[in-house]
Coordinates of N, CA and C and ligand atoms in Angstrom, one line a residue:
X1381 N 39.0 125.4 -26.7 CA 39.1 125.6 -25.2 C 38.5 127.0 -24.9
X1382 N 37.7 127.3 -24.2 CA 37.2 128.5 -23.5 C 37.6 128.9 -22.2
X1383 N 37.7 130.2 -22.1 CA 38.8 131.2 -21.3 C 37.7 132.1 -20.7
X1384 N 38.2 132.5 -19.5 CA 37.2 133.5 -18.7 C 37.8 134.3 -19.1
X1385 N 37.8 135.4 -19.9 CA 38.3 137.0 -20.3 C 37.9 137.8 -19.2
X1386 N 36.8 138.3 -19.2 CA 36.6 139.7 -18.1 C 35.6 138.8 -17.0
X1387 N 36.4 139.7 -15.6 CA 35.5 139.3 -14.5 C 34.6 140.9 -14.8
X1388 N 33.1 140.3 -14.6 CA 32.0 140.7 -14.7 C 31.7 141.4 -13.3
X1389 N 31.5 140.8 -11.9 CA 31.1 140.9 -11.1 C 32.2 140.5 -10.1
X1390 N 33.0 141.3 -9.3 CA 34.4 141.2 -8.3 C 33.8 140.3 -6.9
X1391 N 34.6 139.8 -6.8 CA 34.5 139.0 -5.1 C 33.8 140.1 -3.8
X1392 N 34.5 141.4 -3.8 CA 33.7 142.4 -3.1 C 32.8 143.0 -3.2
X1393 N 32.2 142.7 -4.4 CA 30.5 143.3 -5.2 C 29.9 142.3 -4.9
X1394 N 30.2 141.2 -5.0 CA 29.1 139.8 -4.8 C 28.8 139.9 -3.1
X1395 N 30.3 140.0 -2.2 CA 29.9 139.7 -1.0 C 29.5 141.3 -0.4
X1396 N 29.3 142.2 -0.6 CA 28.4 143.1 -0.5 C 27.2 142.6 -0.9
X1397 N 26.7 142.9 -2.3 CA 25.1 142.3 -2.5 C 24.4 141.2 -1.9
X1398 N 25.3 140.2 -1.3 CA 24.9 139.2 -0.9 C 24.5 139.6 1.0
X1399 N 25.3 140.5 1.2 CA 24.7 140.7 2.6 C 23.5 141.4 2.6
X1400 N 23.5 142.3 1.7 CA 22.2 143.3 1.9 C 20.7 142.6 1.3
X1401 N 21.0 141.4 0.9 CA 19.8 140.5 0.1 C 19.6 139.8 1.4
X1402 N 20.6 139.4 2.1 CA 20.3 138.7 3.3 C 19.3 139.9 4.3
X1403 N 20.0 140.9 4.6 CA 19.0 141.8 5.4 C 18.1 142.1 5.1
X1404 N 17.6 141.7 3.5 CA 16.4 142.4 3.4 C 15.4 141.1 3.3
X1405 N 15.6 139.9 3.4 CA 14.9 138.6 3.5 C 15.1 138.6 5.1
X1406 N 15.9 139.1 5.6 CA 15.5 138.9 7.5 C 14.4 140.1 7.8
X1407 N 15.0 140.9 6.9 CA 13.3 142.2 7.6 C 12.0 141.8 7.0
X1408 N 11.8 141.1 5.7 CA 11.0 140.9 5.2 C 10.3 139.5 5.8
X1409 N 10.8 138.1 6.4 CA 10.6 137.4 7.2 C 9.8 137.4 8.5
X1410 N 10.5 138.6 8.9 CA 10.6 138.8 10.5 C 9.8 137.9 11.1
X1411 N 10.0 137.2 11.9 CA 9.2 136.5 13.2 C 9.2 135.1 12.6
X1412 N 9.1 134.9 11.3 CA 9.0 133.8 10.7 C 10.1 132.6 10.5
X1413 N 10.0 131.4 9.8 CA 11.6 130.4 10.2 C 10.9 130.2 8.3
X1414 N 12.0 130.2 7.5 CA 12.0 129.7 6.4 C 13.0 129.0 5.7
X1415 N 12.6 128.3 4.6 CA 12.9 127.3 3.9 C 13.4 127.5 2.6
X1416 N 14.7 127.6 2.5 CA 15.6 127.7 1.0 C 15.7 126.5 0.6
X1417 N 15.1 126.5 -0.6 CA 15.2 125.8 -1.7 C 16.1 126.5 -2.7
X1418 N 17.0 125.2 -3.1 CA 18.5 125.4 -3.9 C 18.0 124.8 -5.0
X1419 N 18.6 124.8 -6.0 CA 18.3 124.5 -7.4 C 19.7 123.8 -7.4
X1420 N 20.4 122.7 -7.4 CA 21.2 122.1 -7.6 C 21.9 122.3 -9.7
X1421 N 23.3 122.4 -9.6 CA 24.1 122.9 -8.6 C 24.4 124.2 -8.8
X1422 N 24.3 125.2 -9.7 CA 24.4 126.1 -9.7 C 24.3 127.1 -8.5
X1423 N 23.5 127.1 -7.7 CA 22.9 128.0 -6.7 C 23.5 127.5 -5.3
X1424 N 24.3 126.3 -5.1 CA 25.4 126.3 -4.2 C 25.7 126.9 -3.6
X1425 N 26.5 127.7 -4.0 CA 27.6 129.1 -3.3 C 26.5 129.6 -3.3
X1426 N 25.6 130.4 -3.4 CA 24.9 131.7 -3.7 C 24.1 131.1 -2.7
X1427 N 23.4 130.0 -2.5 CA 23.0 129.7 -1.0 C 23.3 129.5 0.3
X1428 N 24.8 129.2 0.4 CA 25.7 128.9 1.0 C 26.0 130.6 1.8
X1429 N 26.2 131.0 1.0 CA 26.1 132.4 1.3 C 25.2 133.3 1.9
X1430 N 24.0 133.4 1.2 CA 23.3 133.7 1.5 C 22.4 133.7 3.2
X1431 N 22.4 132.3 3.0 CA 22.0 131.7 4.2 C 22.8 131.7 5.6
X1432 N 23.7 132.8 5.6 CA 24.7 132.8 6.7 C 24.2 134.6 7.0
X1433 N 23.9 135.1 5.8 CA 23.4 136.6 6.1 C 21.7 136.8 6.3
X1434 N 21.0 135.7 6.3 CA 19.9 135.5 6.7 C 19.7 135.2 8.6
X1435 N 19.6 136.3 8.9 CA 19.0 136.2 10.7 C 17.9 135.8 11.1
X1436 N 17.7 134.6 11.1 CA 16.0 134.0 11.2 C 16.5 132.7 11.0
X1437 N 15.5 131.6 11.9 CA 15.7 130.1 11.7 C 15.4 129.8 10.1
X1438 N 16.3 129.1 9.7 CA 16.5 128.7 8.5 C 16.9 127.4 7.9
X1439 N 16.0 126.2 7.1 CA 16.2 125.1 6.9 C 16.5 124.9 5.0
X1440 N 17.9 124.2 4.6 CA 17.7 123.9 3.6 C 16.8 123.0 2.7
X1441 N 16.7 123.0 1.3 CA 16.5 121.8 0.8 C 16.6 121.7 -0.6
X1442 N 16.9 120.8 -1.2 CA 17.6 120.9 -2.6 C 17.0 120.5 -3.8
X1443 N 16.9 120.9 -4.9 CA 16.6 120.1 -6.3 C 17.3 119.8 -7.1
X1444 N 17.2 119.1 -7.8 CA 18.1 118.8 -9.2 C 16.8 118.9 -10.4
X1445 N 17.2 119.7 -11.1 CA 16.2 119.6 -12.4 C 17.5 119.2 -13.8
X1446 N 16.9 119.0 -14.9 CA 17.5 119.4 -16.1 C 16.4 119.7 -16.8
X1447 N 16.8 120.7 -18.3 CA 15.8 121.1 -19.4 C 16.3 120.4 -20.5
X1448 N 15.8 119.5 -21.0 CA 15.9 119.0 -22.6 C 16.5 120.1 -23.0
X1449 N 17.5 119.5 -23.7 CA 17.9 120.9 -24.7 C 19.8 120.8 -24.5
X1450 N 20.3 121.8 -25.2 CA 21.8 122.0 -25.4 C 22.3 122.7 -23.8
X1451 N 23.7 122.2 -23.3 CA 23.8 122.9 -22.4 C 23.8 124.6 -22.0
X1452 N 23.1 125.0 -22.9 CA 23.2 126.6 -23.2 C 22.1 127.3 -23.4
X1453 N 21.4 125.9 -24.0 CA 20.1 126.3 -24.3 C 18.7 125.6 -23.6
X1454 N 17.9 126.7 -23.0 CA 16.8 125.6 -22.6 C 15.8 125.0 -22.7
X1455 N 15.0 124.5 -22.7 CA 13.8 123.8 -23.9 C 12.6 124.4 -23.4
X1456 N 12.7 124.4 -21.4 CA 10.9 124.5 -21.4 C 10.8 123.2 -21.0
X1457 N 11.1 122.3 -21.2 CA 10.6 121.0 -20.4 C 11.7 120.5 -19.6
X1458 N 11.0 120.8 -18.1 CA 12.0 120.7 -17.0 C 11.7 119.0 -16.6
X1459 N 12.7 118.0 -16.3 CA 12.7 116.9 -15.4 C 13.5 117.3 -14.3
X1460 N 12.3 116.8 -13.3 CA 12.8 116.5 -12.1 C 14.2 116.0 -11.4
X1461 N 15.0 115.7 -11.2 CA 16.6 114.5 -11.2 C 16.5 114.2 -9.6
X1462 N 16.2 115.2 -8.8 CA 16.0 115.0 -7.4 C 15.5 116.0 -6.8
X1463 N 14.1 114.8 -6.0 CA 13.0 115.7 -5.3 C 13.4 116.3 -4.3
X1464 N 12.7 117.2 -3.5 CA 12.7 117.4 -1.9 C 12.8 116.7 -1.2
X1465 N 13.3 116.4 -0.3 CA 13.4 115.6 1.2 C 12.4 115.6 1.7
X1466 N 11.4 116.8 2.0 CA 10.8 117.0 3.0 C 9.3 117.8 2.5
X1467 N 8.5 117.5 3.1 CA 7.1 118.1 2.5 C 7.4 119.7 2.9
X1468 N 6.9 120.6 1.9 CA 6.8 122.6 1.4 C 5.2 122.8 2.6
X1469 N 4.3 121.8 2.6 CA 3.1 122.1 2.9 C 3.2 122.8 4.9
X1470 N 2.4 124.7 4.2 CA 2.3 125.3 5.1 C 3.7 126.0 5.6
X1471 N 4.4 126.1 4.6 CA 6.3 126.9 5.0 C 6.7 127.5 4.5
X1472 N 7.0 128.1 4.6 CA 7.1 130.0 4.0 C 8.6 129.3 3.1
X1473 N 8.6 129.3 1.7 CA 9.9 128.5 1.1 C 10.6 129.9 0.2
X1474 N 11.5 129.6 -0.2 CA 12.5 130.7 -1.0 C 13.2 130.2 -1.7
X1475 N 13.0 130.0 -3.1 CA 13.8 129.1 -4.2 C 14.3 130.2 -4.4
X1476 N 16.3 129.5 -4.1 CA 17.2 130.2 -4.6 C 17.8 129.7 -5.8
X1477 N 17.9 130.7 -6.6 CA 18.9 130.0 -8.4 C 19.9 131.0 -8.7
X1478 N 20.8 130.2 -9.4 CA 21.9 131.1 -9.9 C 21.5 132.6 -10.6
X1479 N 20.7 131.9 -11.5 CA 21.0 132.6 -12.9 C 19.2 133.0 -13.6
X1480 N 18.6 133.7 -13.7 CA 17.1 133.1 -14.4 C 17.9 133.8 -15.9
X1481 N 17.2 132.9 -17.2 CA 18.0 133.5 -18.5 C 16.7 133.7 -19.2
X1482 N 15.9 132.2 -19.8 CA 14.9 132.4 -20.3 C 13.5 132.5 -19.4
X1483 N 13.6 131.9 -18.6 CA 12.9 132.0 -17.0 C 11.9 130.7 -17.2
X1484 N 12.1 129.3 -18.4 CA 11.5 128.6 -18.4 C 11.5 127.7 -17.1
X1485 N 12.5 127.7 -16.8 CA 13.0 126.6 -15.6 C 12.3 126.9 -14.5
X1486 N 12.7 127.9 -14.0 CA 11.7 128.6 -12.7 C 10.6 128.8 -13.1
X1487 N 9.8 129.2 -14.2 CA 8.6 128.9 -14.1 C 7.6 127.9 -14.1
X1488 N 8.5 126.6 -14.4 CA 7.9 125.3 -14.2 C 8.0 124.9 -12.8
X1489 N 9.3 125.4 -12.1 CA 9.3 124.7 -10.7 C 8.4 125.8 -9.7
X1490 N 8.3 126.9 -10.4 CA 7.1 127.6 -9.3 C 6.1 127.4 -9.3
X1491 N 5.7 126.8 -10.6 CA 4.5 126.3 -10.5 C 4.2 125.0 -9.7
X1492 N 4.9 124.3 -9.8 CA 5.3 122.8 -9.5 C 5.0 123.0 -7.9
X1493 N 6.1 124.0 -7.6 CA 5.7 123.5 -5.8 C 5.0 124.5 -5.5
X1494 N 4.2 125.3 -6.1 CA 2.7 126.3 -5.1 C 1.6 125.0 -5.4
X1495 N 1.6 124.0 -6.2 CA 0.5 123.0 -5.7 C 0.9 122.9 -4.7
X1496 N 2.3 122.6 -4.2 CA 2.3 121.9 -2.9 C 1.8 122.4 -1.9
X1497 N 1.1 123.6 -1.8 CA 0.8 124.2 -0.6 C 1.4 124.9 0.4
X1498 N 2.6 125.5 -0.1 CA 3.4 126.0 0.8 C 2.7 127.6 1.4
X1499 N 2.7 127.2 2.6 CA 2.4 129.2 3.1 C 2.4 130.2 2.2
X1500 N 3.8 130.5 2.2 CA 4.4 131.5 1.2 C 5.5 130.7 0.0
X1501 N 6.1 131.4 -1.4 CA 6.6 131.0 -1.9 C 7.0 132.2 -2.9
X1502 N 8.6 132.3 -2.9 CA 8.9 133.3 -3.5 C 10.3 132.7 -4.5
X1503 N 10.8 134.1 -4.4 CA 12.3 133.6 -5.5 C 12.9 134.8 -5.6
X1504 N 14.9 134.0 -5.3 CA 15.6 134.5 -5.1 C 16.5 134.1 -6.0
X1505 N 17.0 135.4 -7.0 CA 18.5 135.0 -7.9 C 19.3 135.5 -7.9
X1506 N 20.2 135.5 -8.0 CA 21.8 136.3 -8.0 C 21.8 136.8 -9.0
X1507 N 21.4 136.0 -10.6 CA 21.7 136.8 -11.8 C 20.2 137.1 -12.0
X1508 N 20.1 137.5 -13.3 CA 18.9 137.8 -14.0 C 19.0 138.7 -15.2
X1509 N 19.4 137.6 -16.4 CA 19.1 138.4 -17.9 C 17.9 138.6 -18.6
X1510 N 17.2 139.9 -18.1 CA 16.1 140.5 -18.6 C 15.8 140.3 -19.7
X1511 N 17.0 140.7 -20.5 CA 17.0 140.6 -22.5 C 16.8 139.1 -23.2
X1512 N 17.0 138.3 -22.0 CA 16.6 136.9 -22.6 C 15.3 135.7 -22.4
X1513 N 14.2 136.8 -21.6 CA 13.4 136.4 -20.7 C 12.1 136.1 -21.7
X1514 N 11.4 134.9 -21.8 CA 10.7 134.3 -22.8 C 8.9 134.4 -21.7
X1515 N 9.2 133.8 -20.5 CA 7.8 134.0 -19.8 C 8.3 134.6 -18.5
X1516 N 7.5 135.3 -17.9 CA 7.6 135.9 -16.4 C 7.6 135.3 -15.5
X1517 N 8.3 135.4 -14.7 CA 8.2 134.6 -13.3 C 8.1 135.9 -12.0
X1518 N 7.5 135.6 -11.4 CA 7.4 136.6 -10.3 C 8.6 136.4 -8.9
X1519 N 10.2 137.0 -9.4 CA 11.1 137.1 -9.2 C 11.1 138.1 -7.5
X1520 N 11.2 137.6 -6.7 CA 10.7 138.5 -5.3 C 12.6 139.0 -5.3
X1521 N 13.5 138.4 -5.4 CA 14.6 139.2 -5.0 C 16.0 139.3 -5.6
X1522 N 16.5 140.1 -6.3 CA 17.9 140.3 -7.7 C 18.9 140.6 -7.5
X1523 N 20.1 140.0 -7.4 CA 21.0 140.4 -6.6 C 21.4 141.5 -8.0
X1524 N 21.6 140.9 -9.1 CA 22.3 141.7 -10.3 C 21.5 141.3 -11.5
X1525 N 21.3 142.5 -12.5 CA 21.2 142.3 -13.6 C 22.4 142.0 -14.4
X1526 N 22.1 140.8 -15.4 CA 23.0 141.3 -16.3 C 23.0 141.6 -17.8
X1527 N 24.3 141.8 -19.1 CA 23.7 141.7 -19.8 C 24.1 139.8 -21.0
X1528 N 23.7 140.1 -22.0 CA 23.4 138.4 -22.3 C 24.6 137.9 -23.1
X1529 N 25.4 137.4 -21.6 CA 26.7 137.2 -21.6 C 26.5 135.5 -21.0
X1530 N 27.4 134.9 -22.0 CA 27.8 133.3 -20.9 C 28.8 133.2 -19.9
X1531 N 28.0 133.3 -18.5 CA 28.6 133.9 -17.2 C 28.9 132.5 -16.7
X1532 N 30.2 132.6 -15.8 CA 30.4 131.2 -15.1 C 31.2 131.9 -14.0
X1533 N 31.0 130.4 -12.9 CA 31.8 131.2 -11.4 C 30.6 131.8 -10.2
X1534 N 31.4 131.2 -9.0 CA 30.1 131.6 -7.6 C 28.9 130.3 -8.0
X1535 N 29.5 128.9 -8.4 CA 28.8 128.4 -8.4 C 28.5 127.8 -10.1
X1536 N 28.3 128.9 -10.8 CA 27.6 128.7 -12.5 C 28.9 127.8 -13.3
X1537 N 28.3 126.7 -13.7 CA 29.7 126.6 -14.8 C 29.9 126.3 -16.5
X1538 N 30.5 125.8 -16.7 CA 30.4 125.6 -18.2 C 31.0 124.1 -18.4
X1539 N 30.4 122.8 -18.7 CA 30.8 121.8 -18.7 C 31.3 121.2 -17.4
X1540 N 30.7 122.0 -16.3 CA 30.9 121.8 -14.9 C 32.8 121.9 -14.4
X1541 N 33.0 123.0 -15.0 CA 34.1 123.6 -14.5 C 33.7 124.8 -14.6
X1542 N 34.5 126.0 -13.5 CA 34.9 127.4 -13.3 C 34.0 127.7 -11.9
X1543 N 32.7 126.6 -11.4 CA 32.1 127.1 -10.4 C 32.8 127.0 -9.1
X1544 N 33.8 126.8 -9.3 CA 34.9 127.7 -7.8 C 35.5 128.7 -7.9
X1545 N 35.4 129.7 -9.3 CA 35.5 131.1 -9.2 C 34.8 131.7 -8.5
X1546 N 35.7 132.6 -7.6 CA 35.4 133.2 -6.4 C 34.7 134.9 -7.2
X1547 N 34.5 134.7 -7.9 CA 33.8 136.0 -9.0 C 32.8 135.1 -9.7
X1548 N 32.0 136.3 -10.9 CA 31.2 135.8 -11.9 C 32.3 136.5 -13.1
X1549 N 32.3 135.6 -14.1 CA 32.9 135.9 -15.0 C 32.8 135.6 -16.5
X1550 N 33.2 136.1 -17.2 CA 31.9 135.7 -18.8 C 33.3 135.2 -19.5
X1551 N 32.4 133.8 -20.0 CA 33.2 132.9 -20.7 C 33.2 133.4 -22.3
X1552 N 34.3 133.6 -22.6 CA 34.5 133.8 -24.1 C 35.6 132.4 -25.0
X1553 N 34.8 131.9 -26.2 CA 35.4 131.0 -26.8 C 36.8 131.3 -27.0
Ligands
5GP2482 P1 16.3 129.4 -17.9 O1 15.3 128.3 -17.8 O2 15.9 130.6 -17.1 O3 16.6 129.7 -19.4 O4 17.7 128.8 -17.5 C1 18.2 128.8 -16.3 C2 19.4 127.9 -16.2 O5 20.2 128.0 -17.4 C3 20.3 128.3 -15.1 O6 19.9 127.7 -13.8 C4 21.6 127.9 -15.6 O7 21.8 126.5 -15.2 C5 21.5 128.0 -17.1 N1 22.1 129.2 -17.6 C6 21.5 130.3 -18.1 N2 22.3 131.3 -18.4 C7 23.6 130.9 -18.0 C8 24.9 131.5 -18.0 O8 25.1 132.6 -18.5 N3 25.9 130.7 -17.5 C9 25.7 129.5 -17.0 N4 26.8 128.9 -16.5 N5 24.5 128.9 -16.9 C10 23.4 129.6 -17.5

């Protein structure tokens, strides 16, 4: 059975970072209406959130991917599980994700939807472990670094429990 030991990141660090990521995607926007893209389910809360400190018209929309591979580990070959609702073409979009680790995930789905033609197309994460990062993805906005810890909570889980921890917190066996 695995145990959250140390909270990593406090409820009042998250909702601090989380507003000033908001203001700086409203200044950086300005004038414009954009489109968050969620990466199902991890990025939940962290959108949920987000999207309330964003000042500008703002429309969701969601994906479901998985990566071949161990829940821990990711392969690099992303399937799709569930598409977009709605066509990207010509709309300034903002894929929000929990966590980038190896950055295989996001770099398939960034590729994936700039065919589609969207205006603009950027990316937004809460986490980001640098020390585990295998290809680059052009990351427009970080709420936290961390280091290469198995983090759950604010969404992230582990066998799809702990993502109602109102923290991030690193799971130890
Ligand atoms: P990447 O393709 O960048 O290696 O993996 C990204 C995905 O791996 C994240 O969206 C998340 O689902 C999962 N992941 C990576 N590191 C962690 C972690 O520390 N905790 C949890 N819960 N998921 C993680």
């Amino acid at each position: 059975m695995s145990t959250v030991t140390d909270i990593l990141i406090d409820e009042a660090t998250l909702k601090q970072r989380v507003q000033e990521m908001g203001a700086e995607i409203t200044r950086d926007y300005a004038g414009q209406s954009l489109l968050l893209i969620g990466v199902l389910k991890g990025a939940v809360i962290f959108l949920s959130e987000l999207a309330q400190q964003i000042k500008l018209p703002v429309a969701f929309d969601f994906m479901a991917v998985s990566s071949y591979g161990s829940s821990t580990e990711s392969s690099g070959v992303v399937r799709i599980l569930k598409d977009l609702d709605e066509s990207i073409e010509g709309r300034h979009v903002l894929i929000v994700e929990d966590i980038i680790d190896t950055g295989l995930t996001l770099d398939y789905l960034y590729r994936h939807l700039q065919n589609r033609k969207p205006a603009s197309i950027g990316i937004c994460t809460l986490l980001d472990k640098p020390s585990r990062r295998l290809v680059e993805v052009p990351v427009k906005y970080i709420g936290f670094q961390i280091p290469d810890d198995f983090v759950v909570g604010y969404g992230l889980d582990f066998d799809e429990r702990y993502r109602n921890l109102p923290y991030i917190g690193v799971l130890k066996p």
